[in-house]
Short mmCIF file of C-alpha atoms and ligand atoms in Angstrom, two decimals:
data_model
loop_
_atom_site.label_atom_id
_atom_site.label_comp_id
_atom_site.label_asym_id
_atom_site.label_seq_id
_atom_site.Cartn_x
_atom_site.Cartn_y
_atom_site.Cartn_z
CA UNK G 1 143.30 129.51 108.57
CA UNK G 2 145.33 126.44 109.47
CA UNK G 3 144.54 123.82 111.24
CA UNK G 4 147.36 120.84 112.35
CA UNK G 5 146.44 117.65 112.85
CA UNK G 6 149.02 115.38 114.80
CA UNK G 7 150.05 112.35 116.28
CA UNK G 8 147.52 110.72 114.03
CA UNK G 9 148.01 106.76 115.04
CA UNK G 10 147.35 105.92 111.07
CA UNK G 11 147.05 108.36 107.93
CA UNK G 12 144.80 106.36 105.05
CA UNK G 13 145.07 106.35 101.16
CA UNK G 14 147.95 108.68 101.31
CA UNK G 15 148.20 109.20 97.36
CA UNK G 16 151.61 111.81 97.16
CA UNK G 17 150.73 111.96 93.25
CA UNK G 18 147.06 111.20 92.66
CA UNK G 19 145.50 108.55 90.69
CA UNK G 20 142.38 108.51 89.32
CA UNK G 21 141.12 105.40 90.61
CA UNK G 22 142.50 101.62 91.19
CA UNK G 23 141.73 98.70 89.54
CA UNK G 24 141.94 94.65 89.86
CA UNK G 25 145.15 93.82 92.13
CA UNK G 26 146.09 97.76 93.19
CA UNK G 27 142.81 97.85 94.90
CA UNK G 28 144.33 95.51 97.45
CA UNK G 29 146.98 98.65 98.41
CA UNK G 30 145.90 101.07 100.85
CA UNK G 31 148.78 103.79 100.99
CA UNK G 32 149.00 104.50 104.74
CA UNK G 33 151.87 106.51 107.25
CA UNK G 34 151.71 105.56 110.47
CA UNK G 35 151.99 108.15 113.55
CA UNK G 36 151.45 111.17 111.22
CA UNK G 37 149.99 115.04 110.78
CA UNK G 38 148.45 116.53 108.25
CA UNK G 39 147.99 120.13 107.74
CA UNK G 40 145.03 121.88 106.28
CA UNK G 41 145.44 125.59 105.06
CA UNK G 42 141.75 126.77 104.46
CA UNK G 43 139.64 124.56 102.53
CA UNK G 44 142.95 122.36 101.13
CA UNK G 45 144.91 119.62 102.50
CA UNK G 46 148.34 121.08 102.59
CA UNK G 47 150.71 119.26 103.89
CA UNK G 48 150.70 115.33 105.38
CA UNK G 49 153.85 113.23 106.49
CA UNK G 50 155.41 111.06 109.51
CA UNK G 51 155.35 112.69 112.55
CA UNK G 52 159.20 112.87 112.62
CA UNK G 53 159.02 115.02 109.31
CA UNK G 54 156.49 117.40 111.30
CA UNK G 55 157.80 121.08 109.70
CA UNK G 56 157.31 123.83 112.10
CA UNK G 57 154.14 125.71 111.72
CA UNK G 58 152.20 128.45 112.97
CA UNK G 59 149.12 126.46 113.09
CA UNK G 60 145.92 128.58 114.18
CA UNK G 61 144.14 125.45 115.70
CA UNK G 62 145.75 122.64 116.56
CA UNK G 63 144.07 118.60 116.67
CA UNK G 64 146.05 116.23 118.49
CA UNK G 65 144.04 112.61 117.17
CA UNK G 66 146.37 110.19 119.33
CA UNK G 67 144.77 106.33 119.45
CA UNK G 68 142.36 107.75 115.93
CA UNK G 69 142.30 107.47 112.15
CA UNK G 70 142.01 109.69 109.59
CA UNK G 71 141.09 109.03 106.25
CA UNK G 72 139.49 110.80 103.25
CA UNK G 73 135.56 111.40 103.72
CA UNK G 74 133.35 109.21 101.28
CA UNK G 75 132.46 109.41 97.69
CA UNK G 76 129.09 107.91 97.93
CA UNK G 77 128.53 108.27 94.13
CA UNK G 78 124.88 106.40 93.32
CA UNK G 79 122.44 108.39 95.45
CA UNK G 80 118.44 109.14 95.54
CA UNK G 81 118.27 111.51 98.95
CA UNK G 82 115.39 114.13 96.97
CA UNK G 83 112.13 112.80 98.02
CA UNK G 84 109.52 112.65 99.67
CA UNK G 85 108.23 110.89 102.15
CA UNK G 86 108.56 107.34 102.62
CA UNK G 87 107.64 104.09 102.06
CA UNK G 88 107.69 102.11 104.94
CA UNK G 89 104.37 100.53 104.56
CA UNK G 90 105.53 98.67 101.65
CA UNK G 91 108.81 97.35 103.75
CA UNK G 92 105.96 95.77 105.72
CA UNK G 93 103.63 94.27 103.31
CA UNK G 94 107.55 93.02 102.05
CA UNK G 95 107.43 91.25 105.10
CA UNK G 96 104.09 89.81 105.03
CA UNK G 97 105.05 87.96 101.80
CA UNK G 98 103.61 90.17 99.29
CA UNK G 99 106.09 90.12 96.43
CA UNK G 100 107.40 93.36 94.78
CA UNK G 101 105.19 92.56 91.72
CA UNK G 102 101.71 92.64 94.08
CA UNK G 103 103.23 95.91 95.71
CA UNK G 104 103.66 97.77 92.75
CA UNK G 105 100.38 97.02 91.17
CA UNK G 106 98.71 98.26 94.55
CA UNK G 107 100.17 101.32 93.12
CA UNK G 108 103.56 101.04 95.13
CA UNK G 109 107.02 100.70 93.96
CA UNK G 110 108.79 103.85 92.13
CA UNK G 111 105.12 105.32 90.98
CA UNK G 112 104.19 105.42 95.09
CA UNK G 113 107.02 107.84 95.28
CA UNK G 114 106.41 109.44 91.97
CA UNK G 115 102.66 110.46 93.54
CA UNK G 116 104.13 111.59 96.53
CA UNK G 117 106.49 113.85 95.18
CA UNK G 118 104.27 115.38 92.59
CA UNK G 119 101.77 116.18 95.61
CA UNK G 120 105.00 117.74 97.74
CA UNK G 121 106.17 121.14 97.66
CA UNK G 122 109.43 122.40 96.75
CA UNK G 123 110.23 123.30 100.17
CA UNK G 124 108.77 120.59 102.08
CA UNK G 125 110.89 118.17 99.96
CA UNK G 126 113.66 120.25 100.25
CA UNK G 127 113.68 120.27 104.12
CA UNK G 128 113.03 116.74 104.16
CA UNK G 129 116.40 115.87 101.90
CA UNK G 130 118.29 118.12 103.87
CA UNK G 131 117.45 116.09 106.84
CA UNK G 132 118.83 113.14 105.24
CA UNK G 133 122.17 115.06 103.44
CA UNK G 134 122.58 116.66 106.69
CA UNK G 135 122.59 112.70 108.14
CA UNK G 136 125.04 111.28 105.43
CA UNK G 137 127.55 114.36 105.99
CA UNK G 138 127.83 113.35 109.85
CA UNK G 139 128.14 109.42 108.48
CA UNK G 140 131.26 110.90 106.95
CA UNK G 141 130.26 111.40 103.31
CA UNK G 142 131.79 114.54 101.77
CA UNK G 143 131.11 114.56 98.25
CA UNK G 144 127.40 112.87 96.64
CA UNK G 145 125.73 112.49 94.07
CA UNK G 146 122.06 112.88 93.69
CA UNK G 147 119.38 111.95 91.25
CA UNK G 148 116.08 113.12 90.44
CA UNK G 149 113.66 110.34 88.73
CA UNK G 150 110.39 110.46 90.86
CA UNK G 151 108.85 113.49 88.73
CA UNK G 152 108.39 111.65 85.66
CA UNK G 153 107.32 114.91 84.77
CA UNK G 154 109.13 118.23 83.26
CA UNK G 155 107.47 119.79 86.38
CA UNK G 156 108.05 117.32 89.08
CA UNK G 157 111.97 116.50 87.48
CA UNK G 158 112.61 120.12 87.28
CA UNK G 159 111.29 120.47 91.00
CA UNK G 160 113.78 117.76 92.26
CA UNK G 161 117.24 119.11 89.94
CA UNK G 162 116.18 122.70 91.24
CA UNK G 163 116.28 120.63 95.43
CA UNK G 164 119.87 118.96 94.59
CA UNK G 165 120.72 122.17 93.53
CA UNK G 166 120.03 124.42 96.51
CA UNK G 167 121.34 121.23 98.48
CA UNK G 168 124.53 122.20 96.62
CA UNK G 169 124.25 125.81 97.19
CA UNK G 170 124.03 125.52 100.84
CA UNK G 171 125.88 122.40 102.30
CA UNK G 172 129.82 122.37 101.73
CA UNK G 173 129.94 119.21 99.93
CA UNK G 174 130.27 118.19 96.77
CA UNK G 175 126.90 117.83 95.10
CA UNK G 176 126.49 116.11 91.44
CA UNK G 177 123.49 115.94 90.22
CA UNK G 178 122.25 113.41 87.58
CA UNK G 179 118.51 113.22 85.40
CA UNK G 180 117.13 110.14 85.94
CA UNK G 181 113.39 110.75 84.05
CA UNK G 182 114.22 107.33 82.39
CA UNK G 183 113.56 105.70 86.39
CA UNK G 184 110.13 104.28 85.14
CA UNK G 185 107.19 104.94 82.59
CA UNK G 186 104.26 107.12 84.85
CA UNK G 187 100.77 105.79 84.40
CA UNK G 188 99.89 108.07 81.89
CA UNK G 189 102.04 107.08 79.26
CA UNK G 190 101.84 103.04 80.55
CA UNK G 191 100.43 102.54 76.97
CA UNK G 192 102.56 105.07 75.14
CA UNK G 193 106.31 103.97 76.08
CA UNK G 194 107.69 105.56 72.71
CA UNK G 195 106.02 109.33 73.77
CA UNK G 196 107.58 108.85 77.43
CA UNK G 197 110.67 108.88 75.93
CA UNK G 198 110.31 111.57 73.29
CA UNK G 199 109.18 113.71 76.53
CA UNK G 200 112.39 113.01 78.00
CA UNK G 201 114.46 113.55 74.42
CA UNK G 202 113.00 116.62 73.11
CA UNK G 203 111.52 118.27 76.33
CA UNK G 204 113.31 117.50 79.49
CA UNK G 205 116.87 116.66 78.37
CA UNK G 206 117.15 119.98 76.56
CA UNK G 207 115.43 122.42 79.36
CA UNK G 208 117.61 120.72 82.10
CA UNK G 209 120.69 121.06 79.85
CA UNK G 210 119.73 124.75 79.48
CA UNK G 211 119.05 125.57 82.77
CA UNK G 212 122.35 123.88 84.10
CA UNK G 213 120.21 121.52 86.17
CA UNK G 214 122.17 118.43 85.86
CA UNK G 215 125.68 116.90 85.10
CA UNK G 216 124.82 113.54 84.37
CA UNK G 217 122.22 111.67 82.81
CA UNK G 218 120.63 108.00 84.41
CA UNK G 219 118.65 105.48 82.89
CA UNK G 220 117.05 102.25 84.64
CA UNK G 221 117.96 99.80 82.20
CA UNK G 222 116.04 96.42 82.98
CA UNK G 223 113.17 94.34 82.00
CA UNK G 224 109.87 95.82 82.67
CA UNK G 225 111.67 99.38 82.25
CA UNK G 226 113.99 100.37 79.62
CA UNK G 227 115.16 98.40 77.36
CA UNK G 228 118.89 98.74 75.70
CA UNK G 229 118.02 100.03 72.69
CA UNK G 230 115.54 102.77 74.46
CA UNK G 231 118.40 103.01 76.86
CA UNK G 232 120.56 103.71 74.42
CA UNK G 233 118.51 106.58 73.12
CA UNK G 234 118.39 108.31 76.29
CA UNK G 235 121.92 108.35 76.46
CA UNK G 236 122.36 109.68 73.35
CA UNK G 237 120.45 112.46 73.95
CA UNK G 238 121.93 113.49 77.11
CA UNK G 239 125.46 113.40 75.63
CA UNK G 240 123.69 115.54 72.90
CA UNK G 241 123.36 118.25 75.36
CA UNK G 242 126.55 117.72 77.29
CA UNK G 243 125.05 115.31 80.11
CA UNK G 244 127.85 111.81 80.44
CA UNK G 245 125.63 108.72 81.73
CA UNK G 246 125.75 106.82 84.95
CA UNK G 247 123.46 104.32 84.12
CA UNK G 248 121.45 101.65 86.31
CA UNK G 249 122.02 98.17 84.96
CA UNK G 250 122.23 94.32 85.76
CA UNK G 251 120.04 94.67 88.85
CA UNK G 252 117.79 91.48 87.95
CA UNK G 253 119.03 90.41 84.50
CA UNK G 254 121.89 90.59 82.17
CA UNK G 255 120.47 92.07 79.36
CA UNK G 256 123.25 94.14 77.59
CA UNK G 257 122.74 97.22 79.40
CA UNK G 258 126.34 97.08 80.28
CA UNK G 259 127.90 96.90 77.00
CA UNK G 260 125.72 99.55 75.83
CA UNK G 261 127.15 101.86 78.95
CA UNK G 262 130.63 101.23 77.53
CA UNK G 263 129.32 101.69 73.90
CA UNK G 264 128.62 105.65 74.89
CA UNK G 265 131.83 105.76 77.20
CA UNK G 266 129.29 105.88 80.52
CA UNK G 267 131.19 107.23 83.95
CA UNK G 268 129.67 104.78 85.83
CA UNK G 269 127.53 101.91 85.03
CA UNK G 270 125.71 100.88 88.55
CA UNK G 271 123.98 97.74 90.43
CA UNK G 272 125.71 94.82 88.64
CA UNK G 273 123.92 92.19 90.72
CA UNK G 274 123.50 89.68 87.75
CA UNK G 275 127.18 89.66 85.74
CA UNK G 276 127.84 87.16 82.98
CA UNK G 277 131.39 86.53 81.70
CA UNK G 278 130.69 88.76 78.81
CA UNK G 279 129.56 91.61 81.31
CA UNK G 280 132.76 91.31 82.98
CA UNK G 281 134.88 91.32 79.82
CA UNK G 282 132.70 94.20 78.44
CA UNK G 283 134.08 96.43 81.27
CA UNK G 284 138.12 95.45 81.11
CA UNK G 285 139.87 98.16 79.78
CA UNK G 286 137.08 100.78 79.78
CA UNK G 287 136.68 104.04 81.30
CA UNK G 288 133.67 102.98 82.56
CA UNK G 289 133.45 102.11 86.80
CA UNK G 290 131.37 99.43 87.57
CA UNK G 291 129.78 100.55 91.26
CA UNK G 292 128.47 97.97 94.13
CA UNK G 293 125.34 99.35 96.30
CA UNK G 294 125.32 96.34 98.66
CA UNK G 295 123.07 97.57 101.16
CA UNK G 296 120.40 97.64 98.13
CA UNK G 297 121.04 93.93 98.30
CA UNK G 298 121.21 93.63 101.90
CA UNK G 299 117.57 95.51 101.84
CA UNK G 300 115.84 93.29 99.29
CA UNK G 301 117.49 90.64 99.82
CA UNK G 302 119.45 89.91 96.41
CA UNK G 303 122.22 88.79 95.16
CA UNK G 304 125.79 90.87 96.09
CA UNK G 305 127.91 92.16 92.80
CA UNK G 306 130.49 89.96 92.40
CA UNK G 307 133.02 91.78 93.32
CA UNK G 308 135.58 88.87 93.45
CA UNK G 309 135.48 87.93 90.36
CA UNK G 310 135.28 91.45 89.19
CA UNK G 311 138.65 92.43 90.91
CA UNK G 312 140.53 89.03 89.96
CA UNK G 313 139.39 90.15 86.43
CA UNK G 314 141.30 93.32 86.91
CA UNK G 315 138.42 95.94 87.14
CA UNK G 316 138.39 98.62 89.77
CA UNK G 317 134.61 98.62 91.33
CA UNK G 318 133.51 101.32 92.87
CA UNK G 319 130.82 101.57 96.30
CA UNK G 320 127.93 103.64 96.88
CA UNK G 321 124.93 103.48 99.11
CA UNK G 322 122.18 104.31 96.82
CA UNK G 323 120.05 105.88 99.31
CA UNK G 324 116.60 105.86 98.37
CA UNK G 325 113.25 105.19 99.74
CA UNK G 326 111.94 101.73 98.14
CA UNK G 327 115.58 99.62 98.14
CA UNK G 328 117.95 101.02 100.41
CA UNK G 329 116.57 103.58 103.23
CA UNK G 330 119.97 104.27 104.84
CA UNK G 331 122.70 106.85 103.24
CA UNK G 332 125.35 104.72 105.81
CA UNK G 333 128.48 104.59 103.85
CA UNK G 334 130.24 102.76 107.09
CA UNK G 335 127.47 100.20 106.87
CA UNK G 336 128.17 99.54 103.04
CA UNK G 337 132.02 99.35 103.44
CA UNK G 338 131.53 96.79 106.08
CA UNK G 339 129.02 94.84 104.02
CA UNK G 340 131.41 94.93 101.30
CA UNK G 341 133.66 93.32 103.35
CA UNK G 342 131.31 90.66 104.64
CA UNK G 343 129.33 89.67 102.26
CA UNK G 344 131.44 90.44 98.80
CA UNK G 345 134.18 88.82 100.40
CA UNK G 346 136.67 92.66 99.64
CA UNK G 347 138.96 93.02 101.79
CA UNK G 348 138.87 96.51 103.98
CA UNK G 349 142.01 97.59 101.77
CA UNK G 350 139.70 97.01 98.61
CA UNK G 351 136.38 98.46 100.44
CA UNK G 352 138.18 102.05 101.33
CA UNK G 353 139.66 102.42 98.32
CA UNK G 354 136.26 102.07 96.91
CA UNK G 355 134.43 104.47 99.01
CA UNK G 356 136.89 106.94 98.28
CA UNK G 357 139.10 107.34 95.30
CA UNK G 358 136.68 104.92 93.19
CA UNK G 359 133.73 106.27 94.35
CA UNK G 360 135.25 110.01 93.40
CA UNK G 361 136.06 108.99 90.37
CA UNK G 362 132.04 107.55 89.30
CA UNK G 363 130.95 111.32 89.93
CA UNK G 364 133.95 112.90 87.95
CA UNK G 365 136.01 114.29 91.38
CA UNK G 366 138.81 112.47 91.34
CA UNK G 367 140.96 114.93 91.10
CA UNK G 368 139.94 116.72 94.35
CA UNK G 369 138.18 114.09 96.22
CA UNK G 370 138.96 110.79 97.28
CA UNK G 371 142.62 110.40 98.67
CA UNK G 372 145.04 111.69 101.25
CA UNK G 373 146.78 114.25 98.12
CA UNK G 374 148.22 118.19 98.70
CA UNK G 375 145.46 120.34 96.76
CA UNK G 376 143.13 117.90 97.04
CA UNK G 377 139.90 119.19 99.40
CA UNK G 378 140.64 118.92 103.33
CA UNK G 379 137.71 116.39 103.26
CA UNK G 380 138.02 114.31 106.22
CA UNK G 381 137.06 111.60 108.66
CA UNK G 382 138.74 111.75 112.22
CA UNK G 383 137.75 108.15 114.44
CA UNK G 384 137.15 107.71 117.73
CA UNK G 385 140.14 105.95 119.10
CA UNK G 386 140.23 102.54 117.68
CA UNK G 387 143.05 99.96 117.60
CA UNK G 388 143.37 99.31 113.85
CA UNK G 389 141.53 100.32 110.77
CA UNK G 390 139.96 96.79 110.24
CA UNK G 391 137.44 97.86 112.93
CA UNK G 392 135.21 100.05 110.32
CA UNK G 393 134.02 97.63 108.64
CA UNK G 394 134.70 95.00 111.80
CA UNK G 395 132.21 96.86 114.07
CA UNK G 396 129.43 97.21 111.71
CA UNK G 397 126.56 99.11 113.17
CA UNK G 398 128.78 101.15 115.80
CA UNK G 399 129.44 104.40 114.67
CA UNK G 400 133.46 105.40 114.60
CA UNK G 401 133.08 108.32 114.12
CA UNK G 402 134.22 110.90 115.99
CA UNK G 403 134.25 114.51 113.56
CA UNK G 404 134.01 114.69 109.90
CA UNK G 405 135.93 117.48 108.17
CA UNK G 406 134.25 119.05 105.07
CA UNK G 407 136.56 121.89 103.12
CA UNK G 408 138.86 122.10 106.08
CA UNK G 409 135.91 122.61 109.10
CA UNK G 410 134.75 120.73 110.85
CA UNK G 411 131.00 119.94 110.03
CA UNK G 412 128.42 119.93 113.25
ZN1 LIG Y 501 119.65 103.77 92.19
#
């Protein structure tokens, strides 16, 4: 099957070799050929260029996207889509001035969704997630990751890994799925912190390992939660068993978690709210992406990562939505490029590349996700017509969408 797309008004992060990700000043360059095609041959981009350069080609379906952009689909790399229900109520009692604190000892917070999910079926919270992948997919996201963390039980984490994974099984993206037991301590083991984690060591960590459940392991480093050196442990034990970490850190405080991410060579280390000078130099030269979720701070009402600072520095960042139902209720990847762009100050150049090849790179895909590349996966987003590409994050709130392509189809 091949499908041509041409007269394509502007062809975005067009990578002819591909990179792995872009950092400090090369985040600034977004490769682009304007008036172009690009040919897809099955599931793989195969061929891209200037219109002029058009080879002939018996093209089985043929896409003529004059006035409309096309760029890679997003890498929205930091996600929580598997649970259940929702908690709205507390978004309300948010805005009747109760603080976080009051809400989660009225037994809100991560434990509200912790009940709910335990109480939940395995198909009821799978049909509810697929509602929202289903959502993301036509918001142009074609490769996600997903974490569990609201069992904070072997049963109720092994419930959610065995969702992502029949997400994966029957949507065409690209699912990665990370253990996140280490989200918060349950009630039961409120007084017993040091057996919660043992759970997690010498029970969960190994079963998931052995049942393939998971590629990457999470922890929510931050006072109140885990601290570094209980952190650390975690992620020691998952890279026992073969699991990298993506770890949550610098959300309200600076408390080292960051360091100790780079310390056990973490893919990702995610939030980054609160950054020091030390953070920042921590992170220069590491393997490690830092990742944005500014529509977490748009939600609560926090500070942005400072991204600014973080680029002049010379570190790539990376952007993600981090779709869950407490801090961020929207999976919009459009929304968070635009509030990247208005409220961290990056430019759109900076915010795409971040979406994409950054964001493909924090769930280990960057070598077929995340840029315009032959081989790579015909992972697409097609606009409606618009005049320039500085109207995605311009127009926040208006969808610009006009078809997403996921493994060369288009997805409806
Ligand atoms: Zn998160």
């Amino acid at each position: 099957m091949i499908t041509l797309i041409k007269n394509i008004k502007e062809l975005l992060q067009v990578r002819e070799t591909s990179v792995s990700k872009v950092s400090g000043a090369e985040m600034a360059i977004l490769p682009t050929i304007k008036n172009a095609f690009l040919i897809i041959k099955d599931n793989l981009i195969a061929d891209f260029g200037a219109m002029e350069n058009l080879p002939e080609v018996k093209a089985d379906k043929i896409i003529d996207a004059t006035g409309r952009i096309v760029l890679p689909s997003w890498c929205d790399s930091h996600t929580h889509i598997v649970y259940a229900g929702n908690r709205e109520q507390e978004f309300v009692d948010r805005i009747n001035g109760f603080t976080y604190e009051e809400i989660a000892n009225r037994g809100g917070g991560i434990l509200n969704s912790a009940k709910k999910l335990n109480e939940t079926s395995e198909e009821e919270i799978y049909e509810q997630s697929r509602i929202r992948l289903e959502e993301v997919i036509r918001l142009g996201t074609g490769a996600v990751e997903i974490k569990s963390g609201y069992g904070l039980t072997i049963e109720g984490e092994l419930k959610m890994l065995r969702v992502i994974k029949r997400l994966a099984e029957n949507y065409p993206i690209s699912i990665k799925a990370t253990f996140l037991g280490a989200h918060t301590f349950p009630i039961h083991y409120k007084e017993n912190k040091a057996g919660y984690i043992d759970e997690i060591i010498t029970k969960m960590i190994p079963e998931i390992a052995q049942n393939k459940l998971a590629d990457y392991v999470d922890v929510f480093c931050e006072n109140g939660y885990f601290s570094v050196e209980e952190t650390e442990k975690i992620m020691q034990a998952g890279i026992d068993f073969g699991l990298k970490p993506k770890i949550h850190v610098n959300q309200f405080n600076s408390i080292g978690g960051i360091q100790a991410g780079v310390k056990f060579n973490a893919l990702s280390v995610d939030h980054l709210e609160i950054m020091n000078p030390e953070d920042t130099e921590a992170l220069k030269g590491t393997e490690t992406m830092p990742v944005a979720l500014p529509s977490c701070s748009y939600f609560l009402s926090i500070p942005y990562t400072p991204a600014r600072e973080m680029i002049t520095a010379g570190l790539p960042i990376a952007l993600a939505t981090d779709f869950n139902p407490g801090s961020t209720p929207s999976g919009n990847m459009n929304f968070v490029v635009a509030t990247a762009c208005i409220k961290m100050k990056m430019t759109p150049e900076e915010a795409i590349n971040a979406a994409t090849i950054n964001g493909a790179y924090a769930m280990g895909i960057s070598e077929t996700h995340g840029s315009i590349t032959k081989g790579k996966k015909a992972n697409l987003i097609i606009t409606k017509p618009i005049s320039s590409y500085y109207q995605i994050p311009y127009a926040f709130g208006s969808n610009l969408i006009e078809s997403v392509f996921i493994e060369g189809e288009i997805f409806s």
